[in-house]
Short mmCIF file of N, CA and C in Angstrom, two decimals:
data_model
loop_
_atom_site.label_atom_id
_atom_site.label_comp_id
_atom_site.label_asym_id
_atom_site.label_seq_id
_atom_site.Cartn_x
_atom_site.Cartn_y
_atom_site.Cartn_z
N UNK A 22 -124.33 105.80 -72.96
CA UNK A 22 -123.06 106.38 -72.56
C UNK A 22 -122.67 107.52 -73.51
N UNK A 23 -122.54 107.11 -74.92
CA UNK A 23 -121.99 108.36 -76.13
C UNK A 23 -123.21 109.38 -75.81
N UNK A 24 -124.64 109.21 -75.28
CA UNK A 24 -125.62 110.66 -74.71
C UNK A 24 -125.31 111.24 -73.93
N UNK A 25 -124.81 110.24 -72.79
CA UNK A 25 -124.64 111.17 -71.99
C UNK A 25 -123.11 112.34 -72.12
N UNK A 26 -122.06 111.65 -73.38
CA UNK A 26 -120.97 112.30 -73.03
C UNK A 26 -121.27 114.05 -73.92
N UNK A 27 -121.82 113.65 -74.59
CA UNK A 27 -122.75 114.31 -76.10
C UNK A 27 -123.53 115.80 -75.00
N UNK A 28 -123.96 114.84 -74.06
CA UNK A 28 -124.53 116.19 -73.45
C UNK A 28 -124.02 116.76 -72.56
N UNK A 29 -122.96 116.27 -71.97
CA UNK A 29 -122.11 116.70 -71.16
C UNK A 29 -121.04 117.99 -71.90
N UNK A 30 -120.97 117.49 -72.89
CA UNK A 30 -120.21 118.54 -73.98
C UNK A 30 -120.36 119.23 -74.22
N UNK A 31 -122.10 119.10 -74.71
CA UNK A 31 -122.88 120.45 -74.91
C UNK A 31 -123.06 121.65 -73.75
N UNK A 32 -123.19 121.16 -72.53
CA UNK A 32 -123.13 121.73 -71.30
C UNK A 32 -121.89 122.63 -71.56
N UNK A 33 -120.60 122.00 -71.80
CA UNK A 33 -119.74 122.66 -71.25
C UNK A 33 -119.77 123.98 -72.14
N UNK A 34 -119.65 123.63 -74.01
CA UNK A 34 -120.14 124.61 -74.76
C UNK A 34 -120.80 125.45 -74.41
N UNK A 35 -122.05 125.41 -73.84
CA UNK A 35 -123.13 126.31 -73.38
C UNK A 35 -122.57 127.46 -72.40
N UNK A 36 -121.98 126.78 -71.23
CA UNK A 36 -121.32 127.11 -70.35
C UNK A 36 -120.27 128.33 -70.96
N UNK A 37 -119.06 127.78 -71.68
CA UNK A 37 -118.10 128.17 -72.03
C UNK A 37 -118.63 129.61 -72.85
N UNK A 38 -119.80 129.76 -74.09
CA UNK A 38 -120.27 130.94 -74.85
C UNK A 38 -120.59 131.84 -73.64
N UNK A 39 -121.76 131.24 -72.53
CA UNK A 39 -122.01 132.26 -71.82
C UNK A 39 -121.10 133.09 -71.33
N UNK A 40 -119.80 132.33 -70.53
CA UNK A 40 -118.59 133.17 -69.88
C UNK A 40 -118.34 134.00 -70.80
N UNK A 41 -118.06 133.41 -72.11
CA UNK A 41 -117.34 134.51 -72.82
C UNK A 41 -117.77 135.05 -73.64
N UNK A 42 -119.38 135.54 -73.38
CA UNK A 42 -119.70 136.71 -74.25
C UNK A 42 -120.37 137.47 -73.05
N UNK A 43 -120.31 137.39 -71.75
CA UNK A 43 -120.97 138.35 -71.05
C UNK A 43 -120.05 139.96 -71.60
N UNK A 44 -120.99 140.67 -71.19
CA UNK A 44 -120.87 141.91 -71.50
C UNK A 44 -119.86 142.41 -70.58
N UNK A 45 -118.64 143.34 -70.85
CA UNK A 45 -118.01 144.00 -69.61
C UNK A 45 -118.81 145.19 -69.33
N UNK A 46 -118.93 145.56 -68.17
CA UNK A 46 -119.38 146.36 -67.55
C UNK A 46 -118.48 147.40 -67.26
N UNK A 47 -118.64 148.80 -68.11
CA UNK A 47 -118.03 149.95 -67.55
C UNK A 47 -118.45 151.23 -67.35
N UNK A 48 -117.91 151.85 -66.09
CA UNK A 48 -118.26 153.19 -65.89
C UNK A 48 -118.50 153.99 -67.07
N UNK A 49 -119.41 154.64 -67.33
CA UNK A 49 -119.55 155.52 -68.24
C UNK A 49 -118.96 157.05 -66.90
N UNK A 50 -117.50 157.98 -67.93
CA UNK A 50 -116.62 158.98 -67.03
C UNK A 50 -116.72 160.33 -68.50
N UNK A 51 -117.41 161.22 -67.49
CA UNK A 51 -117.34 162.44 -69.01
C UNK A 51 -116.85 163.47 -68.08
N UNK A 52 -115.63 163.80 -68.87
CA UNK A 52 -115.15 165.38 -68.75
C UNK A 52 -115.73 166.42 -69.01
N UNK A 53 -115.40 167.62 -68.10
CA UNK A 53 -116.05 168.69 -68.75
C UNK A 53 -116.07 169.04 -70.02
N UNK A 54 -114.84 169.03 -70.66
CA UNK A 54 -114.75 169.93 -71.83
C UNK A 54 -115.53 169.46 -72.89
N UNK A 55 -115.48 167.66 -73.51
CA UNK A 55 -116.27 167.21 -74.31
C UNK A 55 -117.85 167.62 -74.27
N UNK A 56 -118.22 167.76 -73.16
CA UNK A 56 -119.81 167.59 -72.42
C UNK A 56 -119.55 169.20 -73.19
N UNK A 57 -119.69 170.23 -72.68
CA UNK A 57 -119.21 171.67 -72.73
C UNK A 57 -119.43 171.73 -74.26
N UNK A 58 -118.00 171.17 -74.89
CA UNK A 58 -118.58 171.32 -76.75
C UNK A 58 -119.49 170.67 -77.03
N UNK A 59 -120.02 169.82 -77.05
CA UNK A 59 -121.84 168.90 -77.05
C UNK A 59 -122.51 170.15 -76.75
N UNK A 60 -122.68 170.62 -75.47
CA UNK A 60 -124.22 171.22 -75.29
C UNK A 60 -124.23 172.44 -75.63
N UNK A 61 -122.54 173.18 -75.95
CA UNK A 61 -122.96 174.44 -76.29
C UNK A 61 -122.44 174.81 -77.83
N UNK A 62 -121.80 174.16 -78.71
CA UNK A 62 -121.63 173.74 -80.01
C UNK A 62 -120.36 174.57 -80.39
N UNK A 63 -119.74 174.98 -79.41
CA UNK A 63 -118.51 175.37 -79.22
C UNK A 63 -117.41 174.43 -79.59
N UNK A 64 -116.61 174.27 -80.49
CA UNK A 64 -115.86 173.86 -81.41
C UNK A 64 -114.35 173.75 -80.67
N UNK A 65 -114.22 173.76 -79.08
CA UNK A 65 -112.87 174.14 -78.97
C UNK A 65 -112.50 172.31 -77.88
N UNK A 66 -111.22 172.51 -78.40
CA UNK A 66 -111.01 170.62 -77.95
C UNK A 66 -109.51 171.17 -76.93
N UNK A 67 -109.13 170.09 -75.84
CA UNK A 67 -108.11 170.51 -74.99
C UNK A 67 -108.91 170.40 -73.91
N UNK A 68 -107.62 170.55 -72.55
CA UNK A 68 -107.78 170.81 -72.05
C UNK A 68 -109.00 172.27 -71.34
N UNK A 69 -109.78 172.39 -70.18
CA UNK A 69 -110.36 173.36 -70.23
C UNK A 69 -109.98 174.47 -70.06
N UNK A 70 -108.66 174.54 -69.58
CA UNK A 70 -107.58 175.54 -69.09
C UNK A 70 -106.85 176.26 -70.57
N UNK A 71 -107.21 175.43 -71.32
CA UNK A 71 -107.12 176.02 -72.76
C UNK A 71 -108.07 176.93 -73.55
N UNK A 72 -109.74 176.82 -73.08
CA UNK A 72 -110.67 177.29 -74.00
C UNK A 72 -110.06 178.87 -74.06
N UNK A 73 -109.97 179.32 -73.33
CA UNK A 73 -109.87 180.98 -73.11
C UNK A 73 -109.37 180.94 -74.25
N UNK A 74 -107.94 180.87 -74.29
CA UNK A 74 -106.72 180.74 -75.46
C UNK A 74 -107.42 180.80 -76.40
N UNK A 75 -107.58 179.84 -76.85
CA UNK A 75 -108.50 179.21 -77.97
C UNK A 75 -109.01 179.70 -78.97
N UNK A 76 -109.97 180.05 -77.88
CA UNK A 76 -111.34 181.00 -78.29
C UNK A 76 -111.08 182.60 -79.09
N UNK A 77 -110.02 183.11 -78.41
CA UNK A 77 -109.46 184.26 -78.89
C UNK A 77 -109.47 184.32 -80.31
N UNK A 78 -110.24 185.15 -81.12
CA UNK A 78 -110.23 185.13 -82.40
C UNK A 78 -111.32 184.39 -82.90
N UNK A 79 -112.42 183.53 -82.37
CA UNK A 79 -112.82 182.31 -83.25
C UNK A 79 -114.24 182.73 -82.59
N UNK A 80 -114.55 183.07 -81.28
CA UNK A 80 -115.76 183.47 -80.83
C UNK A 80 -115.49 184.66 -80.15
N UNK A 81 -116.34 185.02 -79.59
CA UNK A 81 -116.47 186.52 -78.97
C UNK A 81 -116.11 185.59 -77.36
N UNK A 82 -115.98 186.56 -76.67
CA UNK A 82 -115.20 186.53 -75.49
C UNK A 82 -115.88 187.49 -74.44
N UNK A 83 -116.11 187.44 -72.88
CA UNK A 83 -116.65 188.65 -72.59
C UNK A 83 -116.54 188.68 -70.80
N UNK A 84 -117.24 189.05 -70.15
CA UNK A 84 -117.26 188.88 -68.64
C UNK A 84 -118.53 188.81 -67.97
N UNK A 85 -119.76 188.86 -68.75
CA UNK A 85 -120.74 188.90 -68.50
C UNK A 85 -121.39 187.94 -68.95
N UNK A 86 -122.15 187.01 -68.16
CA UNK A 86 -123.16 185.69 -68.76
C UNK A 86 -124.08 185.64 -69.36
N UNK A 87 -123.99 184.66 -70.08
CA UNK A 87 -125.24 184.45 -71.25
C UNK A 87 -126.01 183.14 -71.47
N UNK A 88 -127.42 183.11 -71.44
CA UNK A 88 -127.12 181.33 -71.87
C UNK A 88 -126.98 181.05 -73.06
N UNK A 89 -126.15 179.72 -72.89
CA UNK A 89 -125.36 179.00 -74.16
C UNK A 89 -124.29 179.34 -73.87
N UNK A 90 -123.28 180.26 -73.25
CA UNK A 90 -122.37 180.50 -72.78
C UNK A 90 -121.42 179.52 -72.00
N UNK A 91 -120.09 179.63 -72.64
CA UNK A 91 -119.13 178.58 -71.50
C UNK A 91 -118.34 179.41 -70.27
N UNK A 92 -119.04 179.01 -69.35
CA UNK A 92 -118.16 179.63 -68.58
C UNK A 92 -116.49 178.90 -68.52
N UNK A 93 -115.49 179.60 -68.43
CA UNK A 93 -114.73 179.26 -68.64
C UNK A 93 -113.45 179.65 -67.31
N UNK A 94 -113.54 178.68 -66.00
CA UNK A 94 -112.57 178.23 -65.02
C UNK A 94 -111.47 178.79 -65.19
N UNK A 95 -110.74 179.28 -64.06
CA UNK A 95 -108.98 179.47 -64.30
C UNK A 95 -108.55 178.02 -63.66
N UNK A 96 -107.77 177.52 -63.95
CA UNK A 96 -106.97 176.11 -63.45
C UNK A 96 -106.55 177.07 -62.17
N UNK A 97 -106.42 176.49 -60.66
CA UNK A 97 -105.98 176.04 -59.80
C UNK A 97 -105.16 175.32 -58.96
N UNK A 98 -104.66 174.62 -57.67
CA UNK A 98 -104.02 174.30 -57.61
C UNK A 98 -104.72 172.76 -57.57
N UNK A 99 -106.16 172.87 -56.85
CA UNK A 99 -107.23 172.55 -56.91
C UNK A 99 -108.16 171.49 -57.97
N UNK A 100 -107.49 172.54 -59.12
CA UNK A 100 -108.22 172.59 -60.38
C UNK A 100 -107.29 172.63 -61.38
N UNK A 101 -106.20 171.67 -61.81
CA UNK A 101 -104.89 172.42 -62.46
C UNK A 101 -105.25 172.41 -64.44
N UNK A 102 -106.31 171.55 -64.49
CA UNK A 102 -106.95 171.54 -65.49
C UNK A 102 -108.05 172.65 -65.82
N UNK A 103 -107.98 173.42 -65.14
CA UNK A 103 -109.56 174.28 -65.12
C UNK A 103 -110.92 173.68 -65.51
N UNK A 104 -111.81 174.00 -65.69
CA UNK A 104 -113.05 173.56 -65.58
C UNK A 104 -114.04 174.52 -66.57
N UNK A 105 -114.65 173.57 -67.34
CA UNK A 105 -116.01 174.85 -68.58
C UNK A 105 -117.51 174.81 -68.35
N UNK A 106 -117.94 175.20 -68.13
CA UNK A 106 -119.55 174.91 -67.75
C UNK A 106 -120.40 175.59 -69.11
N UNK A 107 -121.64 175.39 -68.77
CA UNK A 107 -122.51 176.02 -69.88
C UNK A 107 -123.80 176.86 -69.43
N UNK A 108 -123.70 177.94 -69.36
CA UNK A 108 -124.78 178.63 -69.07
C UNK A 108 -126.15 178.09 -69.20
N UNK A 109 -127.11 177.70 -68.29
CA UNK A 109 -128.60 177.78 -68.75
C UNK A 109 -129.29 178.39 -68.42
N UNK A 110 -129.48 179.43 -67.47
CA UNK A 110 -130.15 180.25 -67.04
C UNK A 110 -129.70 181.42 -66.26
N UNK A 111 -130.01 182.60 -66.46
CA UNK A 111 -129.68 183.08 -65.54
C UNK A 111 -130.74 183.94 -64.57
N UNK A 112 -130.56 183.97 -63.64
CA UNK A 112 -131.70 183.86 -62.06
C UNK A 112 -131.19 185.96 -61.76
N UNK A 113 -130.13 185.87 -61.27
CA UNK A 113 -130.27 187.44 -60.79
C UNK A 113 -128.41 188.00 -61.61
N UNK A 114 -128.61 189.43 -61.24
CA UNK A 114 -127.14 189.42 -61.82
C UNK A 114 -126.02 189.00 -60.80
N UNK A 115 -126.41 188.38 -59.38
CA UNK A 115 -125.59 187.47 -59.55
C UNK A 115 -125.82 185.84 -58.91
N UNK A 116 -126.33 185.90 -59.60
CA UNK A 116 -126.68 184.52 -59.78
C UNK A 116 -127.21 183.68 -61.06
N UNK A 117 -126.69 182.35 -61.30
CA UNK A 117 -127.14 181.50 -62.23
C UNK A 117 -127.15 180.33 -62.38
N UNK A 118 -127.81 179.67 -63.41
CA UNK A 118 -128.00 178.02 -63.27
C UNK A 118 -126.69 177.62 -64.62
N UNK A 119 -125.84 176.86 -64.39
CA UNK A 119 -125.18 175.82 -64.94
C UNK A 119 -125.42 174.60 -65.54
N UNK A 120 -124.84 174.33 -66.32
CA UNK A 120 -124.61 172.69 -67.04
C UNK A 120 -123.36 172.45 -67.44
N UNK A 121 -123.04 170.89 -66.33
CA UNK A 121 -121.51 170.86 -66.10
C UNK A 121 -121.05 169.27 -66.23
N UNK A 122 -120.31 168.77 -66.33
CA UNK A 122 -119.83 167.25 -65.93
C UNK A 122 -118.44 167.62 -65.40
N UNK A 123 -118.83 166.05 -64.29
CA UNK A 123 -117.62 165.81 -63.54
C UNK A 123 -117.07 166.49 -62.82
N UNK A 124 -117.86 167.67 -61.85
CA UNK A 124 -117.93 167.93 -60.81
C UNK A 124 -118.11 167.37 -59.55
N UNK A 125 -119.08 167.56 -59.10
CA UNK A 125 -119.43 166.35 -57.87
C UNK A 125 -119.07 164.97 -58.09
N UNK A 126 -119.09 164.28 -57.60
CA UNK A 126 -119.38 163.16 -57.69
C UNK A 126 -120.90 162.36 -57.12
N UNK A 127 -121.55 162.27 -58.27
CA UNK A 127 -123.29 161.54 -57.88
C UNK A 127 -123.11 159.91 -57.52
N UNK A 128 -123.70 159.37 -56.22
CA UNK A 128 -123.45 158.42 -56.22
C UNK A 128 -122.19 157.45 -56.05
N UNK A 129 -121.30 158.67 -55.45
CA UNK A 129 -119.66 157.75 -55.22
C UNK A 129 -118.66 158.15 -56.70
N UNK A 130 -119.85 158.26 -57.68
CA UNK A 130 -118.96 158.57 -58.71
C UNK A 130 -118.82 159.69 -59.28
N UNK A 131 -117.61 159.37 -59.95
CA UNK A 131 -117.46 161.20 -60.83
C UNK A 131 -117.75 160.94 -62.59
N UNK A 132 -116.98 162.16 -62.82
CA UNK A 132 -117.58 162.03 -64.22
C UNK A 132 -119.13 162.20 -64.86
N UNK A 133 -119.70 162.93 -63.64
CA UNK A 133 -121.40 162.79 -63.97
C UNK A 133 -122.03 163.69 -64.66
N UNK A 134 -122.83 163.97 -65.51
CA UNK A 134 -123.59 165.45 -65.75
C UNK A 134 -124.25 165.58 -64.48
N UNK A 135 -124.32 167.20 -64.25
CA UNK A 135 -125.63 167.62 -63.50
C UNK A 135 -125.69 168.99 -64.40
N UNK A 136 -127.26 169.23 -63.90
CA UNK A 136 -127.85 170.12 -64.80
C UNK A 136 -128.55 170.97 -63.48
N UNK A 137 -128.70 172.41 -64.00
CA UNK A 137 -129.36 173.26 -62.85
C UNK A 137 -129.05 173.69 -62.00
N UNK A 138 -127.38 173.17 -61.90
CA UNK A 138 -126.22 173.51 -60.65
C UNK A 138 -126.52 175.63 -61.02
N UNK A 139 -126.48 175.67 -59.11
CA UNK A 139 -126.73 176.72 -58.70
C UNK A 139 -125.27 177.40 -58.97
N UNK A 140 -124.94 178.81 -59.40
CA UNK A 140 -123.52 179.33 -59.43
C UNK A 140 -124.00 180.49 -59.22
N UNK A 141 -123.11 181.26 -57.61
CA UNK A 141 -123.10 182.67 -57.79
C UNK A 141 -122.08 183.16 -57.42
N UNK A 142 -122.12 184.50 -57.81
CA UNK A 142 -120.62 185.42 -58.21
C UNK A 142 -120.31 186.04 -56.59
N UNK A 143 -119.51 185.86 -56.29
CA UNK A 143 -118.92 186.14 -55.31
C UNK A 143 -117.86 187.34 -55.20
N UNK A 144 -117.38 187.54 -56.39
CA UNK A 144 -116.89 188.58 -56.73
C UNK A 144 -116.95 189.85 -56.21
N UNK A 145 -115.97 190.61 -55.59
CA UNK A 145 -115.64 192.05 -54.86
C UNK A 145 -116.39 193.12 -55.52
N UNK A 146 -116.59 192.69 -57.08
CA UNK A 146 -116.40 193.82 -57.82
C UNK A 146 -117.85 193.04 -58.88
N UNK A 147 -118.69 192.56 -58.37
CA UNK A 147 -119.33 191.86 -59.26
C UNK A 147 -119.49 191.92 -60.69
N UNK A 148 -118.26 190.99 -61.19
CA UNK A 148 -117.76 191.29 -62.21
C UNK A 148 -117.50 189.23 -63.29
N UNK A 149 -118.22 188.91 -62.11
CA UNK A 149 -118.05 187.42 -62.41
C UNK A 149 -116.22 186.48 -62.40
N UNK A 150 -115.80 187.51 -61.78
CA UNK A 150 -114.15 186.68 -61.90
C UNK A 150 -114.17 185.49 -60.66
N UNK A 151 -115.23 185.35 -59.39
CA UNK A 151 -114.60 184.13 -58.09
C UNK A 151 -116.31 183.88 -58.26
N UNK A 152 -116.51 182.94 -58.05
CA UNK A 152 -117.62 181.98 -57.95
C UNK A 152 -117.42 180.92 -57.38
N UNK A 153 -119.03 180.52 -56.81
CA UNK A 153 -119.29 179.58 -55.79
C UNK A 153 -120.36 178.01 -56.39
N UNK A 154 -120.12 177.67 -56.41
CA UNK A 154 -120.87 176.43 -57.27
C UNK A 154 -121.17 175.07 -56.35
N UNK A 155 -122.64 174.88 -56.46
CA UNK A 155 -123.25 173.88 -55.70
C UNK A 155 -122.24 173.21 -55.58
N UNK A 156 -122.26 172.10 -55.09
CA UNK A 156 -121.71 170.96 -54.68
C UNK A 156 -122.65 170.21 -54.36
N UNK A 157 -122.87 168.75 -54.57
CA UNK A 157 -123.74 167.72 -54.19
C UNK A 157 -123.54 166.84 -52.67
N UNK A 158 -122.14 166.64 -52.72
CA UNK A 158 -122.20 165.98 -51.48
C UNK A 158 -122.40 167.01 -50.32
N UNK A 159 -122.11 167.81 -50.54
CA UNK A 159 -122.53 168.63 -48.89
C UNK A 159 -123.99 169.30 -49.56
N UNK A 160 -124.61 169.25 -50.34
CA UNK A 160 -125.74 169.62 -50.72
C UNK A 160 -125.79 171.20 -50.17
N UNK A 161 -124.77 171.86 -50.92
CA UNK A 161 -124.50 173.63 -50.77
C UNK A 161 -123.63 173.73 -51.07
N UNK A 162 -123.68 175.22 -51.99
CA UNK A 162 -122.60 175.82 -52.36
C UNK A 162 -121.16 175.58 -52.25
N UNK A 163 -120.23 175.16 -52.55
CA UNK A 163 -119.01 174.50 -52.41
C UNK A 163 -118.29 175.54 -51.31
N UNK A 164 -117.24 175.42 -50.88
CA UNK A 164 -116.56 175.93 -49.65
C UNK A 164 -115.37 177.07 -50.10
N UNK A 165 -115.32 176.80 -51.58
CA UNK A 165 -113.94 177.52 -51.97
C UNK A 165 -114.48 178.35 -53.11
N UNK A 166 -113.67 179.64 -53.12
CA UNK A 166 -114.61 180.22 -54.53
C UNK A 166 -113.61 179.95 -55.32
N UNK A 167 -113.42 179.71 -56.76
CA UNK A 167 -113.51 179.64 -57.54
C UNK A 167 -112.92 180.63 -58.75
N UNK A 168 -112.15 180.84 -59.63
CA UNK A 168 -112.13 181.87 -60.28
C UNK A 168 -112.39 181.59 -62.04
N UNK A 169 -112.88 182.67 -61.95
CA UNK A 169 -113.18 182.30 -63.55
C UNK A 169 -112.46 183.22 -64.98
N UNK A 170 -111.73 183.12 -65.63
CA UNK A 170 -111.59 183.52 -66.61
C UNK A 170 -112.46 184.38 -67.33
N UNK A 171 -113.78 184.13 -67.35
CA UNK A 171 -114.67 184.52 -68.63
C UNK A 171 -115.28 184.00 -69.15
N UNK A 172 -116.32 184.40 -69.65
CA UNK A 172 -117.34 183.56 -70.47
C UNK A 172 -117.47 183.29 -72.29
N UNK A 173 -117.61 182.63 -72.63
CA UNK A 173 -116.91 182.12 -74.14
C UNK A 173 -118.50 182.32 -74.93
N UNK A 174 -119.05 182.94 -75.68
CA UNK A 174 -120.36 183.05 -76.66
C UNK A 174 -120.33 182.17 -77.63
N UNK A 175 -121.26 181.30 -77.80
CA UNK A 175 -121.63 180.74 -79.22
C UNK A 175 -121.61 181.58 -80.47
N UNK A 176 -121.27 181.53 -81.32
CA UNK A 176 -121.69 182.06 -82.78
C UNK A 176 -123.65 181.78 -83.55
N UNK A 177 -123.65 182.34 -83.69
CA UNK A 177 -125.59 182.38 -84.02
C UNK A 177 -125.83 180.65 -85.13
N UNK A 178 -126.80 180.24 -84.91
CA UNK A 178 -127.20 178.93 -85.87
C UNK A 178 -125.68 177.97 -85.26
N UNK A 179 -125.57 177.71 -84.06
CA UNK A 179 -124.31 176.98 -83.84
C UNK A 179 -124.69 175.30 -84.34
N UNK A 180 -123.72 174.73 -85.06
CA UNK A 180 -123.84 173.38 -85.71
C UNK A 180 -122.89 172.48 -85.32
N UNK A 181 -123.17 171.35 -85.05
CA UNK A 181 -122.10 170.15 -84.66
C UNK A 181 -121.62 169.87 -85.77
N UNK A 182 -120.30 168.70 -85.53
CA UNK A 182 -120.09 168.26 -86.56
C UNK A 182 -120.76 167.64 -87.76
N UNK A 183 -121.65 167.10 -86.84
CA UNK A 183 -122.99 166.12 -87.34
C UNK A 183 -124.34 166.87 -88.16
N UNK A 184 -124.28 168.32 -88.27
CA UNK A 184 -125.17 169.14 -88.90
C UNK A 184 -126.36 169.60 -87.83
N UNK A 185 -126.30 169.12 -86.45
CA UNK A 185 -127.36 169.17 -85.85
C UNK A 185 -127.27 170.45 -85.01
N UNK A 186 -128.25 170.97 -84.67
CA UNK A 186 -128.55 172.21 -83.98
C UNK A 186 -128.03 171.64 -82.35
N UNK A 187 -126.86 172.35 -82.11
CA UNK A 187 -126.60 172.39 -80.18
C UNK A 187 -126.82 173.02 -79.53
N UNK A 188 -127.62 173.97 -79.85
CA UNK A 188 -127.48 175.16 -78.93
C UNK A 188 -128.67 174.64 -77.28
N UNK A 189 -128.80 175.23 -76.19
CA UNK A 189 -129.48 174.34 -75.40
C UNK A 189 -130.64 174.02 -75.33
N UNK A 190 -131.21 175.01 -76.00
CA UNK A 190 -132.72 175.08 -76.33
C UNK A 190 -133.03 173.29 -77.34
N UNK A 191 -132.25 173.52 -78.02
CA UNK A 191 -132.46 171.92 -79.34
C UNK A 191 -132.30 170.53 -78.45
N UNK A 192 -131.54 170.51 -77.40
CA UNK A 192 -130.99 169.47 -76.95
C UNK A 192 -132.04 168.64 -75.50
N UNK A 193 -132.31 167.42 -75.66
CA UNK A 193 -133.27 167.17 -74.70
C UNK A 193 -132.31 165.68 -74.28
N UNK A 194 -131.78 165.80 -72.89
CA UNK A 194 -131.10 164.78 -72.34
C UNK A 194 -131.21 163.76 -72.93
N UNK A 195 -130.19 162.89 -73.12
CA UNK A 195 -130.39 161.49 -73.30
C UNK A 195 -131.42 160.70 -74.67
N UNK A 196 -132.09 161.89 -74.82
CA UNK A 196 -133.17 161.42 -76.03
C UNK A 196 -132.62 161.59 -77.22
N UNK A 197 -131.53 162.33 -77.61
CA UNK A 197 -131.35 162.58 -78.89
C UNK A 197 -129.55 161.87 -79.43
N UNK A 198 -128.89 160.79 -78.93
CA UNK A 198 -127.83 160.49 -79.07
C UNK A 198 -126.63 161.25 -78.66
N UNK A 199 -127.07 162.56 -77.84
CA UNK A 199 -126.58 163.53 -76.71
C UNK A 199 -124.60 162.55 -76.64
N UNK A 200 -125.32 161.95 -75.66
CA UNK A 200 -123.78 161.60 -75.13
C UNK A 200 -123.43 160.64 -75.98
N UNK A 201 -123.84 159.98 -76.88
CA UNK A 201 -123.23 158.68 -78.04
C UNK A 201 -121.85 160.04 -78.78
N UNK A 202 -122.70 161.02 -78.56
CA UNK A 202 -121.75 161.58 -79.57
C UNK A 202 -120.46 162.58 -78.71
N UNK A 203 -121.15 162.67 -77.59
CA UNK A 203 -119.84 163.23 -76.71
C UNK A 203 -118.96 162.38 -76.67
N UNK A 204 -119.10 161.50 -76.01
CA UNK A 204 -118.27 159.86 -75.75
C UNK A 204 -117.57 159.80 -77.27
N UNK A 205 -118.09 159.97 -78.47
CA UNK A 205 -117.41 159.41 -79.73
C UNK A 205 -116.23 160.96 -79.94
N UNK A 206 -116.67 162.16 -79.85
CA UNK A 206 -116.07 163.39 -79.68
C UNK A 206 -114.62 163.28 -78.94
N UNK A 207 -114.46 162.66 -77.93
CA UNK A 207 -113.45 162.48 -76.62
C UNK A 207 -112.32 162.41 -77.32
N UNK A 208 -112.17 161.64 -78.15
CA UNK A 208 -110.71 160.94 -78.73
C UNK A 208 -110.43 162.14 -79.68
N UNK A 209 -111.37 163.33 -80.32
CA UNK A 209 -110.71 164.26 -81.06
C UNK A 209 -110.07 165.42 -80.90
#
């Protein structure tokens, strides 16, 4: 009888640790702007509707794209936060490849990186001010253009907080503590 109560106890113990150490399960949600200072070692925190501001005085500023470059969104009605991307390539003068979070939504969700997003200038005056940017769920160019502020330049040998080289060339997805350190960045 005292075995069986002995093990009945233990059961419940067993029972009881498992419930309460399962792991919670949560969305991993990245904003542009954190993602943005990560990959392009751009130092500016806020809102994205802020970098322009910001930037004034601290980096060079310009209208013409570069990679390593942030492109830098006007807020909307749309968009009341504006939006920063990061130059990775550029394809024709007007056209180029992006690196962005929390645009689309991949998979139902937002908050996602995508990389390679197609962006071209739509602009009257091709001058890069209205742009058109993939979209995933309709798999094409988004429906609304877009306006952009300007593009924000890195400073040469750009360094994280952490001493490490960001610029995009150094950075290889996911392999190098990439987002441990965006995610830890967020709260500053």
């Amino acid at each position: 009888m005292m075995a069986q109560i002995r093990i009945a106890i233990a059961a419940l113990v067993l029972a009881a640790t498992l419930i309460t150490s399962a792991p919670a399960v949560a969305s991993a949600y990245l904003q542009c702007a954190p993602f943005a200072r990560m990959e392009s070692g751009i130092q500016l925190f806020g809102n994205a509707r802020d970098w322009w501001g910001q930037a004034a005085g601290r980096y060079e500023r310009g209208n013409a794209p570069r990679v390593g470059a942030v492109m830098a969104f006007a807020p909307t009605r749309a968009m009341p936060i504006g939006h920063v991307a990061v130059v990775s390539q550029i394809v024709s003068d007007r056209e180029l490849r992006i690196a962005h979070a929390n645009w689309s939504p991949i998979n139902g969700r937002r908050g996602q990186i995508e990389r390679n997003v197609r962006v071209v200038d739509v602009s009257a005056n091709n001058d890069w001010s209205q742009v058109r940017v993939w979209y995933a769920p309709i798999g094409d160019l988004g429906l609304r253009a877009n306006p952009v502020t300007g593009f924000i330049y890195p400073g040469a040998g750009t360094q994280d907080s952490f001493g490490g080289d960001t610029s995009i060339a150094a950075i290889t997805p996911d392999s190098d503590g990439t987002l441990a350190r965006i995610v830890a960045s967020v709260g500053n």
